[in-house]
Amino acid sequence: MSKFRQQALLAGCVLTALLTAAGLFVTDHGINPHVWLIVLALAFLGLLAVLDPWVKRRHNAELSSDEHLDAACRALAVGLQAQWNEEVRSRGLTDPDVLDLHWTAPELDVSDEPDAPPGRSDAVVGAFTRQINRRMVVLGEAGTGKTTVAMLLTCGLLDRYDGGMVPVLLPLSTWNPAVEDIRTWLTRRLYEDHPALRNTELYGSYAGDLLVEQHLVLPVLDGLDDIPGHQRADALTRITKAFGNRPLVLTCRTAEYEQTVHLVGPLPGADVVELAPLDLDEVAGYLRASADSVGAARWEPVFIHLREEPDGRLADALSTPLTMWLASMVYADNEAEPTELLDRGRFPDARAISDHLCDELVSRAFGNRAFAHHAGATQVWPRDRARRFLEFLAHEMRDRGIRELAWWELRRSVGSTWLALLGALVLGAIGGFGVGWLMAYSITPSLAPITGLVAGIAVGAAALTASQERKIKPRLGIWRSLLLVPGVLGLAAGLVFGALYGLSAGLVVGLGCAVAVALRFALSSSAELQQASSPQWTMARDRIAVWTGSLVLAVVFGSAAALVFGPGQTGMVGLGLASGLMLGFALAVLHLRWWWFTVARIWLALRGKLPWELMVFLEDARKLGVLCRAGACYQFRHGLVQDRLAEHEVTTRSAGQVLRSPFSAKATSEQ
């Protein structure tokens, strides 16, 4: 549904719940509660009839029209533009002294097109649009800026967008070519990052599928080298077949792309460019500009060494934008001297220098109050704890072969069985206690234990079922009716309770059931396609659904409970509201990703794997330069940083196992 209808429905549900509760207190003013509740029920059904999208079911059930797809493209472009421009600013790519990367045609035979002309990152959009086929492959070694070029190209195309194909930047690490077609993967990622594409009222049915099928999405695919080596040739073949001669951007490391092309041939019609290493003047200029006068003076011995050994290990290490940026971060203050890089014993080659800078990035970013304040972090995280948290995340991501950290995927770090049992146990306890607590003060207190137990088992069983990950499918037919489904379910519940406890109780329960169903309908509808996607925004949607649903269910079901179990008793109203809040929370979170994320987060925090304030920590790590954002997900600033932290996790874990082994203990005692 549209944003206006969604907001109107939310307001109507909340107002109806409040007026239902108010009906308990109007009898003293000469108003018949039966009349009050009947009028309220009819008014609510009338609101649903006005807002019901099922009236347009024939229009909405049809495949997206050209007008639908054009609206979806423009809204998607607005959201992506805000998202990537924010990320570009956060990475400092808009600073006046930012590095201007440059490329040339590779010496390798990896293209079926003539050699591409040299270019620079500040003119990447022009270089791309001048290419006849608008197909480009960006090569380079690790840390040379391939992702940066892809991001700048995406932002530039979005800034100039005036219809047509929408550039979408995605990391290929989340694609398994042996399991999923590239177009299916691209469609799935569109729906995951932009759930409002399922809004049939605005964009028709299967909008995301048709955007890919009709080539209205320009894929900017980052990191072919992140796909396992034995699948890389198949991946390039599938990309070639899926997109034909359509516009496309692909990034990959040079050696990996050469090996893949040797097996299956080049990407047809694509200009292949290779990012060149930085020269010494660019290195010196950047490091001087990123430091104050005292800091720049401390770099002078390093610059002298670079001029004396332009082909040495240090020059090789600092020739990539990544290691140069790492060096500027690590030696930004007076805690460490950059001249330590001249020590050949500690740093015998470029890899040792790169590893050292990756290690020191976390040490310099965390535990430094002045740096945290300057970066805008919310708190100063202890250095050792922050490293341990990041190492755990890096290790989990490496085990799953991904470069993106989606908050809703944290559940995979806890066994599915453990997660289901923990979530079901907690929700069952909350729901069962709420029902049992209310029954303990009702007209039949002896039934409180058995009633609470049955309710807890029922909620727990529902939670076990909801813990299974499901593929979201569009609901067609009557299930898309806002009027019929709440009306039918509310009528059924109202008749049952009316027969047992009287007309008022039946009206309250029936109206409450209708409000709950309509509220779930409203909160499951995503209308904000133009909203820039971020981890905080996607989580906020789930949290709003949880607390809005909990409060409405608390008011309505609490009022019903007060009528049924304690008519005329003011204390039962408060008890009913409190019990309804607990039961409402247990029912509201069943199918929401936020709940299962929360269960996994608390379990991992109890084991010391992650902090209690995980999202705060991740956002602070982004502000401190260790992480970055890619839509609704986080990434490590570079794959090298992630890999290095994952290696430390393995080393630490192995060392801990050795220390705990009986042979180690025996040897120690013998010594």
XYZ file of C-alpha atoms in Angstrom:
671
model
C 0.000 0.000 0.000
C 1.010 3.596 -0.469
C 2.647 5.537 2.339
C -0.501 7.608 2.954
C -2.717 4.524 3.258
C -0.170 2.845 5.503
C -0.011 5.819 7.867
C -3.809 6.155 7.864
C -4.203 2.473 8.732
C -1.640 2.689 11.555
C -3.370 5.738 13.000
C -6.770 4.046 12.701
C -5.558 0.900 14.483
C -4.027 2.827 17.380
C -7.091 5.094 17.729
C -9.448 2.122 17.670
C -7.455 0.364 20.378
C -7.530 3.450 22.605
C -11.262 4.024 22.082
C -11.939 0.361 22.835
C -10.185 0.728 26.171
C -12.048 3.971 26.815
C -15.311 2.058 26.372
C -14.693 0.401 29.722
C -15.093 3.710 31.542
C -17.938 5.438 29.680
C -20.753 3.501 31.358
C -20.772 5.974 34.257
C -21.752 8.752 31.834
C -24.901 7.100 30.564
C -23.408 5.597 27.412
C -24.313 1.999 26.709
C -21.053 0.047 26.234
C -22.717 -2.276 23.717
C -23.692 0.666 21.509
C -20.251 2.240 21.931
C -18.421 -0.915 20.861
C -20.809 -1.718 17.991
C -20.428 1.788 16.534
C -16.656 1.570 16.979
C -16.516 -1.819 15.231
C -18.581 -0.557 12.294
C -16.440 2.575 12.023
C -13.256 0.484 12.001
C -14.634 -1.823 9.297
C -15.581 1.260 7.307
C -11.990 2.537 7.581
C -10.691 -0.816 6.347
C -13.110 -0.722 3.414
C -11.872 2.735 2.390
C -8.214 1.720 2.612
C -8.593 -1.839 1.274
C -6.151 -2.397 -1.636
C -8.098 -5.544 -2.562
C -10.637 -3.271 -4.264
C -7.921 -2.796 -6.890
C -7.017 -6.487 -6.872
C -7.215 -6.875 -10.643
C -4.963 -3.883 -11.165
C -2.477 -4.894 -8.465
C -2.372 -8.589 -9.340
C -1.177 -7.834 -12.840
C 2.495 -7.791 -13.693
C 4.142 -4.413 -13.329
C 3.377 -2.124 -16.243
C 5.872 0.187 -17.916
C 4.560 3.013 -15.727
C 5.077 0.889 -12.606
C 8.622 -0.004 -13.593
C 9.491 3.576 -14.463
C 8.258 4.716 -11.041
C 10.224 1.917 -9.375
C 13.408 2.852 -11.273
C 13.192 6.507 -10.312
C 12.424 5.783 -6.662
C 15.192 3.173 -6.507
C 17.672 5.615 -8.040
C 16.811 8.237 -5.386
C 17.339 5.764 -2.545
C 20.597 4.418 -3.963
C 21.920 7.901 -4.631
C 21.410 8.915 -0.990
C 22.895 5.626 0.208
C 26.112 5.680 -1.831
C 26.709 9.415 -1.586
C 26.625 9.062 2.197
C 29.116 6.197 2.021
C 31.404 8.170 -0.313
C 31.403 11.065 2.150
C 32.063 8.786 5.118
C 35.103 7.300 3.346
C 36.516 10.759 2.704
C 36.295 10.392 -1.079
C 34.924 13.916 -1.409
C 37.904 15.561 0.315
C 39.884 17.951 -1.901
C 43.161 16.086 -1.277
C 41.719 12.645 -2.069
C 43.849 10.417 -4.278
C 43.011 10.395 -7.970
C 43.462 6.797 -9.093
C 44.576 6.198 -12.644
C 44.510 3.226 -14.970
C 45.892 1.961 -18.239
C 45.122 -0.915 -20.558
C 46.610 -4.159 -19.152
C 49.548 -5.759 -20.872
C 47.776 -9.117 -20.663
C 45.561 -10.429 -23.460
C 42.262 -10.401 -21.532
C 39.947 -8.387 -23.804
C 38.403 -8.766 -27.241
C 38.283 -4.970 -27.620
C 41.114 -2.592 -28.624
C 43.222 -1.256 -25.771
C 41.231 1.129 -23.597
C 42.665 4.650 -23.282
C 44.233 5.720 -19.986
C 41.880 7.268 -17.467
C 41.498 8.589 -13.944
C 38.965 7.918 -11.227
C 37.630 11.479 -11.239
C 36.563 10.938 -14.868
C 35.357 7.353 -14.579
C 31.774 8.219 -15.527
C 32.892 9.866 -18.741
C 35.161 6.936 -19.586
C 32.303 4.513 -19.033
C 29.688 6.421 -21.028
C 32.084 6.940 -23.957
C 32.552 3.182 -24.259
C 30.361 1.926 -27.104
C 28.944 -1.081 -25.257
C 29.119 0.525 -21.806
C 30.883 -2.533 -20.442
C 33.980 -2.233 -18.282
C 36.229 -4.582 -16.342
C 38.401 -2.962 -13.661
C 41.491 -4.970 -12.689
C 44.120 -4.407 -10.036
C 45.949 -5.971 -7.155
C 44.517 -6.098 -3.646
C 44.044 -2.614 -2.222
C 44.531 -0.721 -5.484
C 41.051 0.845 -5.311
C 38.831 -1.327 -7.508
C 35.865 -1.009 -5.138
C 36.457 2.729 -4.848
C 36.321 3.135 -8.632
C 33.154 1.030 -8.784
C 31.580 3.152 -6.049
C 32.527 6.446 -7.700
C 31.136 5.191 -11.002
C 27.879 4.153 -9.333
C 27.515 7.516 -7.584
C 28.324 9.431 -10.748
C 25.756 7.532 -12.792
C 23.116 7.980 -10.088
C 23.819 11.712 -9.885
C 23.189 11.947 -13.637
C 20.243 9.567 -13.665
C 17.362 10.664 -15.879
C 15.621 7.399 -16.662
C 16.749 4.048 -18.031
C 19.023 1.577 -16.284
C 19.663 2.035 -12.557
C 23.237 1.199 -11.470
C 23.256 -1.260 -8.560
C 26.582 -2.014 -6.840
C 26.741 -5.483 -5.261
C 29.600 -7.684 -3.994
C 29.856 -11.014 -5.767
C 30.983 -12.744 -2.558
C 27.316 -13.358 -1.696
C 26.662 -15.266 -4.939
C 27.149 -19.021 -5.293
C 27.118 -19.785 -9.040
C 26.720 -23.508 -8.384
C 23.422 -22.950 -6.580
C 21.859 -19.792 -7.975
C 21.555 -18.135 -11.364
C 23.092 -14.665 -11.479
C 19.738 -13.070 -12.368
C 17.987 -14.907 -9.545
C 20.685 -13.730 -7.144
C 20.419 -10.151 -8.393
C 16.632 -10.228 -7.965
C 16.926 -11.663 -4.466
C 19.397 -8.969 -3.440
C 17.089 -6.259 -4.781
C 14.229 -7.514 -2.626
C 16.461 -7.956 0.434
C 17.958 -4.468 0.241
C 14.773 -2.756 -1.000
C 11.707 -4.624 0.348
C 9.404 -1.837 -0.863
C 9.748 -3.348 -4.347
C 7.064 -5.795 -3.156
C 4.599 -2.889 -2.893
C 2.071 -3.995 -5.503
C -0.081 -0.884 -5.167
C 2.742 1.394 -6.278
C 4.840 -0.886 -8.474
C 2.599 -3.801 -9.467
C 3.462 -7.477 -9.004
C 6.994 -8.864 -9.356
C 8.576 -5.441 -9.889
C 12.036 -6.600 -8.797
C 11.911 -9.627 -11.099
C 10.920 -7.489 -14.066
C 13.574 -4.858 -13.380
C 16.183 -7.580 -13.852
C 14.366 -9.410 -16.646
C 13.864 -6.247 -18.723
C 17.462 -5.093 -18.111
C 16.484 -1.969 -16.189
C 19.260 -2.634 -13.665
C 22.893 -1.936 -14.542
C 24.893 -4.515 -12.551
C 28.086 -3.183 -10.966
C 29.573 -6.474 -9.762
C 32.446 -6.058 -7.343
C 34.957 -8.816 -6.629
C 34.917 -11.703 -9.082
C 38.044 -12.870 -7.244
C 35.960 -13.329 -4.060
C 34.253 -16.300 -5.699
C 36.129 -19.575 -4.990
C 38.712 -20.400 -7.660
C 37.043 -23.618 -8.829
C 33.786 -21.708 -9.476
C 35.220 -18.564 -11.033
C 35.231 -19.728 -14.658
C 31.639 -20.948 -14.363
C 30.685 -17.626 -12.764
C 32.113 -15.579 -15.646
C 30.376 -17.860 -18.156
C 27.055 -17.395 -16.396
C 27.510 -13.621 -16.246
C 28.269 -13.547 -19.966
C 25.192 -15.606 -20.860
C 22.858 -13.771 -18.499
C 23.614 -10.222 -19.597
C 24.677 -10.729 -23.223
C 25.952 -7.429 -24.579
C 24.097 -5.315 -22.019
C 25.934 -2.654 -19.958
C 27.920 -4.157 -17.119
C 30.777 -3.366 -14.739
C 33.001 -6.037 -13.207
C 35.994 -5.808 -10.870
C 38.582 -8.490 -10.197
C 42.203 -8.978 -9.233
C 44.480 -9.141 -12.242
C 45.938 -12.639 -11.857
C 42.565 -14.215 -11.062
C 40.928 -12.585 -14.083
C 43.755 -13.677 -16.369
C 43.356 -17.279 -15.207
C 39.591 -17.159 -15.696
C 39.835 -15.631 -19.173
C 42.366 -18.301 -20.148
C 39.676 -20.924 -19.397
C 36.463 -19.369 -20.752
C 37.467 -16.298 -22.743
C 37.036 -12.573 -22.004
C 33.843 -10.717 -21.218
C 32.545 -9.795 -24.696
C 32.643 -6.152 -25.723
C 34.163 -4.891 -22.476
C 36.964 -2.392 -22.056
C 39.467 -3.872 -19.624
C 41.504 -1.400 -17.563
C 44.094 -2.019 -14.866
C 44.653 0.331 -11.954
C 48.248 1.494 -11.858
C 50.324 1.603 -8.659
C 50.877 4.996 -7.102
C 54.133 6.783 -7.769
C 56.344 8.059 -4.980
C 55.340 11.688 -5.362
C 51.675 10.764 -4.878
C 52.545 8.704 -1.811
C 54.568 11.506 -0.244
C 51.967 14.148 -1.091
C 49.103 12.151 0.424
C 50.935 11.274 3.645
C 52.060 14.878 4.135
C 48.536 16.174 3.541
C 47.001 13.695 6.006
C 49.312 14.721 8.881
C 50.053 17.923 10.733
C 53.414 19.667 10.444
C 55.005 17.534 13.179
C 53.606 14.324 11.733
C 54.754 15.224 8.224
C 58.301 15.755 9.544
C 58.294 12.258 11.059
C 57.648 10.829 7.575
C 60.713 12.463 5.975
C 63.143 9.572 6.681
C 60.643 7.234 5.024
C 60.410 9.471 1.956
C 64.205 9.543 1.681
C 64.279 5.754 1.802
C 61.606 5.562 -0.918
C 63.666 7.784 -3.211
C 66.760 5.659 -2.582
C 64.919 2.356 -3.145
C 62.016 3.092 -5.520
C 61.624 -0.617 -6.234
C 62.105 -1.853 -2.675
C 59.742 -3.609 -0.316
C 58.512 -0.399 1.345
C 57.817 1.328 -1.963
C 55.964 -1.790 -3.100
C 53.861 -1.862 0.057
C 52.923 1.837 -0.043
C 52.095 1.824 -3.744
C 48.441 0.895 -3.135
C 45.793 3.318 -1.831
C 44.759 0.849 0.879
C 48.160 0.488 2.553
C 48.812 4.197 2.176
C 45.507 4.993 3.881
C 46.289 2.430 6.589
C 49.677 4.060 7.147
C 48.090 7.489 7.477
C 45.639 6.124 10.065
C 48.179 4.111 12.061
C 50.735 6.934 12.298
C 48.278 9.799 12.654
C 49.386 10.529 16.241
C 52.630 10.404 18.186
C 52.151 6.930 19.662
C 54.143 5.230 16.902
C 56.916 6.309 14.573
C 56.595 5.573 10.840
C 60.351 5.038 10.730
C 59.760 1.593 12.261
C 58.757 0.502 8.757
C 62.425 0.813 7.788
C 63.305 -2.139 10.024
C 64.079 -4.977 7.598
C 64.160 -7.513 10.415
C 60.569 -6.882 11.457
C 59.289 -6.208 7.945
C 61.252 -8.285 5.414
C 58.737 -7.860 2.580
C 55.687 -5.897 1.463
C 53.284 -8.519 2.877
C 54.752 -8.118 6.367
C 54.259 -4.349 6.153
C 50.678 -4.762 4.957
C 49.881 -7.254 7.742
C 51.399 -4.939 10.344
C 49.299 -1.992 9.169
C 46.112 -4.093 9.208
C 46.906 -5.229 12.742
C 47.659 -1.741 13.968
C 44.489 -0.250 12.444
C 42.347 -1.790 15.188
C 44.861 -0.880 17.884
C 44.939 2.772 16.820
C 41.199 3.071 16.182
C 40.025 1.693 19.533
C 40.995 2.660 23.043
C 41.919 6.193 21.975
C 39.601 8.750 23.559
C 40.788 11.706 21.472
C 40.444 9.788 18.203
C 37.013 8.418 19.172
C 35.784 11.931 19.978
C 37.162 13.296 16.709
C 35.527 10.495 14.698
C 32.164 10.966 16.413
C 32.073 7.541 18.110
C 29.545 7.184 20.915
C 31.997 5.607 23.353
C 35.594 4.481 23.790
C 35.735 0.719 23.319
C 38.542 -1.172 25.099
C 41.174 -2.146 22.565
C 41.487 -5.842 23.417
C 37.740 -6.408 23.580
C 37.146 -4.595 20.300
C 39.790 -6.711 18.588
C 38.241 -9.891 19.968
C 34.781 -8.908 18.729
C 36.059 -8.029 15.255
C 38.112 -11.211 15.020
C 35.025 -13.279 15.809
C 32.971 -11.512 13.126
C 35.772 -11.818 10.566
C 36.157 -15.528 11.277
C 32.405 -16.143 10.968
C 32.274 -14.238 7.678
C 35.252 -16.120 6.290
C 33.697 -19.460 7.223
C 30.576 -18.511 5.275
C 32.627 -17.083 2.405
C 31.042 -13.625 2.517
C 32.250 -10.038 2.628
C 29.011 -8.495 3.907
C 27.701 -8.585 7.471
C 23.897 -8.367 7.529
C 22.505 -7.993 11.041
C 19.682 -10.444 10.355
C 22.261 -13.087 9.371
C 23.814 -13.080 12.848
C 21.508 -15.991 13.652
C 23.770 -18.180 11.519
C 26.519 -17.761 14.119
C 24.315 -19.681 16.555
C 23.256 -23.221 15.716
C 19.740 -23.281 14.247
C 18.599 -25.759 16.906
C 19.982 -23.677 19.767
C 18.521 -20.506 18.304
C 15.058 -22.030 17.906
C 15.069 -23.494 21.417
C 16.308 -20.282 23.056
C 13.838 -18.074 21.214
C 10.913 -20.433 21.813
C 11.752 -20.845 25.509
C 11.887 -17.098 26.169
C 8.724 -16.272 24.207
C 6.867 -19.198 25.720
C 7.838 -18.042 29.202
C 6.734 -14.442 28.506
C 3.412 -15.412 26.942
C 2.676 -18.139 29.483
C 3.481 -15.908 32.449
C 1.258 -13.143 31.095
C -1.725 -15.471 30.753
C -1.079 -17.253 34.066
C -0.632 -13.980 35.948
C -3.981 -12.715 34.692
C -5.764 -15.985 35.462
C -4.374 -15.991 39.022
C -6.590 -12.958 39.821
C -9.583 -14.011 37.777
C -12.755 -15.749 38.858
C -11.021 -19.131 38.436
C -7.533 -18.743 39.978
C -7.092 -22.500 40.322
C -6.787 -22.756 36.541
C -3.898 -20.257 36.396
C -1.012 -22.780 36.346
C -2.500 -25.056 33.717
C -3.719 -22.123 31.593
C -0.318 -20.428 31.727
C 1.417 -23.684 30.859
C -0.837 -24.339 27.886
C -0.431 -20.763 26.640
C 3.353 -20.966 27.050
C 3.525 -24.248 25.143
C 1.353 -22.816 22.375
C 3.497 -19.680 22.032
C 6.698 -21.747 22.197
C 5.443 -24.100 19.492
C 4.556 -21.125 17.305
C 8.044 -19.710 17.913
C 9.678 -22.992 16.883
C 7.730 -22.884 13.641
C 8.572 -19.215 13.065
C 12.294 -19.831 13.659
C 12.566 -21.590 10.310
C 13.746 -19.209 7.609
C 11.206 -18.852 4.855
C 11.222 -17.389 1.416
C 8.844 -14.436 1.227
C 6.104 -15.032 -1.303
C 3.409 -12.620 -2.449
C -0.028 -13.431 -1.057
C -2.678 -13.317 -3.724
C -6.453 -13.457 -3.669
C -8.427 -12.906 -0.495
C -5.309 -12.826 1.711
C -4.545 -9.393 0.275
C -7.897 -8.024 1.440
C -7.651 -5.612 4.334
C -11.399 -5.814 4.994
C -12.302 -9.475 4.604
C -9.484 -11.187 6.505
C -9.611 -9.026 9.679
C -13.416 -8.962 9.473
C -13.796 -12.727 9.217
C -11.208 -13.530 11.903
C -12.558 -10.839 14.223
C -16.130 -12.095 13.757
C -15.125 -15.662 14.558
C -13.248 -14.674 17.722
C -16.034 -12.332 18.784
C -18.728 -14.990 18.436
C -16.775 -17.462 20.562
C -16.063 -15.015 23.381
C -19.530 -13.483 23.121
C -21.139 -16.877 23.656
C -18.920 -17.554 26.673
C -18.693 -14.164 28.406
C -21.322 -11.860 26.956
C -21.762 -9.297 24.192
C -19.254 -6.699 25.427
C -16.462 -9.229 25.795
C -17.211 -10.638 22.352
C -17.150 -7.186 20.774
C -13.861 -6.247 22.441
C -12.131 -9.516 21.540
C -13.457 -9.503 17.990
C -12.452 -5.887 17.462
C -9.042 -6.589 18.995
C -8.454 -9.517 16.660
C -9.424 -7.399 13.649
C -7.113 -4.583 14.768
C -4.211 -7.000 15.274
C -4.575 -8.529 11.814
C -4.952 -5.142 10.123
C -1.968 -3.794 12.032
C 0.203 -6.684 10.880
C -0.947 -6.001 7.327
C 0.118 -2.351 7.610
C 3.465 -2.988 9.275
C 4.449 -5.670 6.743
C 3.962 -3.240 3.869
C 7.130 -1.369 2.848
C 6.415 1.922 1.110
C 9.789 3.651 1.463
C 11.666 2.702 -1.711
C 13.240 6.176 -1.837
C 14.645 5.779 1.692
C 18.395 5.180 1.712
C 18.960 1.666 2.971
C 21.075 1.233 6.105
C 21.373 -1.302 8.936
C 19.762 1.133 11.375
C 16.797 1.862 9.099
C 16.026 -1.768 8.315
C 16.227 -2.689 12.002
C 14.099 0.302 13.004
C 11.284 -0.985 10.784
C 11.250 -4.259 12.693
C 11.405 -2.517 16.076
C 8.492 -0.252 15.176
C 6.472 -3.310 14.202
C 7.315 -4.996 17.517
C 6.404 -2.164 19.858
C 3.418 -0.847 17.932
C 1.963 -4.323 17.694
C 2.702 -5.034 21.349
C 1.048 -1.845 22.597
C -2.065 -2.220 20.461
C -2.495 -5.865 21.418
C -1.903 -4.936 25.050
C -4.633 -2.298 25.034
C -7.201 -4.357 23.159
C -6.605 -7.794 24.669
C -5.968 -6.290 28.088
C -9.319 -4.538 27.919
C -11.001 -7.755 26.865
C -9.369 -9.640 29.714
C -10.510 -7.008 32.188
C -14.089 -7.345 30.943
C -14.022 -11.136 30.969
C -12.240 -11.776 34.249
C -12.844 -8.666 36.311
C -15.846 -6.601 35.205
C -16.104 -3.448 37.231
C -12.731 -3.936 38.920
C -10.283 -1.146 38.122
C -7.300 -3.216 39.229
C -8.093 -5.872 36.633
C -7.834 -3.271 33.890
C -4.199 -2.542 34.755
C -3.423 -6.218 35.205
C -5.090 -6.991 31.892
C -3.023 -4.333 30.133
C 0.233 -5.643 31.628
C -0.614 -9.240 30.769
C -1.759 -8.218 27.307
C 1.543 -6.389 26.754
C 3.512 -9.550 27.497
C 1.316 -11.757 25.345
C 1.213 -9.105 22.621
C 5.013 -8.887 22.564
C 5.345 -12.662 22.331
C 2.936 -12.790 19.380
C 4.263 -9.657 17.645
C 7.905 -10.759 17.364
C 7.355 -14.322 16.161
C 8.053 -13.747 12.480
C 10.302 -10.681 12.754
C 14.037 -10.839 12.032
C 14.704 -8.464 14.935
C 13.706 -11.055 17.528
C 15.951 -13.817 16.210
C 18.787 -11.330 15.843
C 18.254 -10.288 19.470
C 18.305 -13.885 20.671
C 21.542 -14.562 18.782
C 23.110 -11.283 19.974
C 22.338 -11.934 23.646
C 23.560 -15.531 23.448
C 26.848 -14.488 21.823
C 27.243 -11.600 24.288
C 26.795 -13.970 27.225
C 29.601 -16.098 25.792
C 31.833 -13.021 25.389
C 31.929 -13.270 21.598
C 30.215 -9.947 20.892
C 29.300 -6.799 22.843
C 25.852 -6.261 24.319
C 25.404 -3.099 22.252
C 26.344 -4.755 18.991
C 24.810 -2.254 16.574
C 26.373 0.658 18.474
C 29.736 -1.086 18.296
C 29.430 -1.737 14.552
C 28.472 1.861 13.840
C 31.341 3.150 15.982
C 33.717 0.798 14.140
C 32.491 2.344 10.893
C 33.118 5.870 12.163
C 36.589 4.810 13.302
C 37.419 3.503 9.829
C 37.510 -0.253 10.488
C 34.123 -1.018 8.901
C 32.107 0.556 6.116
C 28.494 0.310 5.011
C 27.087 -1.278 1.876
C 23.358 -0.644 1.934
C 21.767 -2.521 4.823
C 24.992 -4.409 5.572
C 28.399 -3.709 7.069
C 31.713 -4.646 5.497
C 35.289 -4.533 6.705
C 37.117 -1.576 5.191
C 38.895 -4.039 2.915
C 39.045 -7.777 2.458
C 42.678 -7.744 3.609
C 41.610 -6.344 6.983
C 38.923 -9.011 7.329
C 41.295 -11.816 6.331
C 43.966 -10.624 8.751
C 41.521 -10.478 11.668
C 40.175 -13.922 10.758
C 43.725 -15.312 10.820
C 44.218 -13.888 14.315
C 40.992 -15.556 15.463
C 42.199 -18.931 14.212
C 45.621 -18.449 15.827
C 44.105 -17.390 19.153
C 41.652 -20.276 19.140
C 44.383 -22.799 18.320
C 46.614 -21.429 21.053
C 43.759 -21.680 23.545
C 43.113 -25.283 22.592
C 46.797 -26.146 23.052
C 46.868 -24.516 26.481
C 43.780 -26.436 27.537
C 44.955 -29.823 26.232
C 45.888 -32.503 28.802
C 49.276 -33.097 27.142
C 50.166 -29.432 27.550
C 49.152 -29.507 31.202
C 51.150 -32.671 31.798
C 54.236 -31.245 30.163
C 53.950 -28.112 32.255
C 53.649 -30.056 35.489
C 56.662 -32.205 34.604
C 58.756 -29.111 33.983
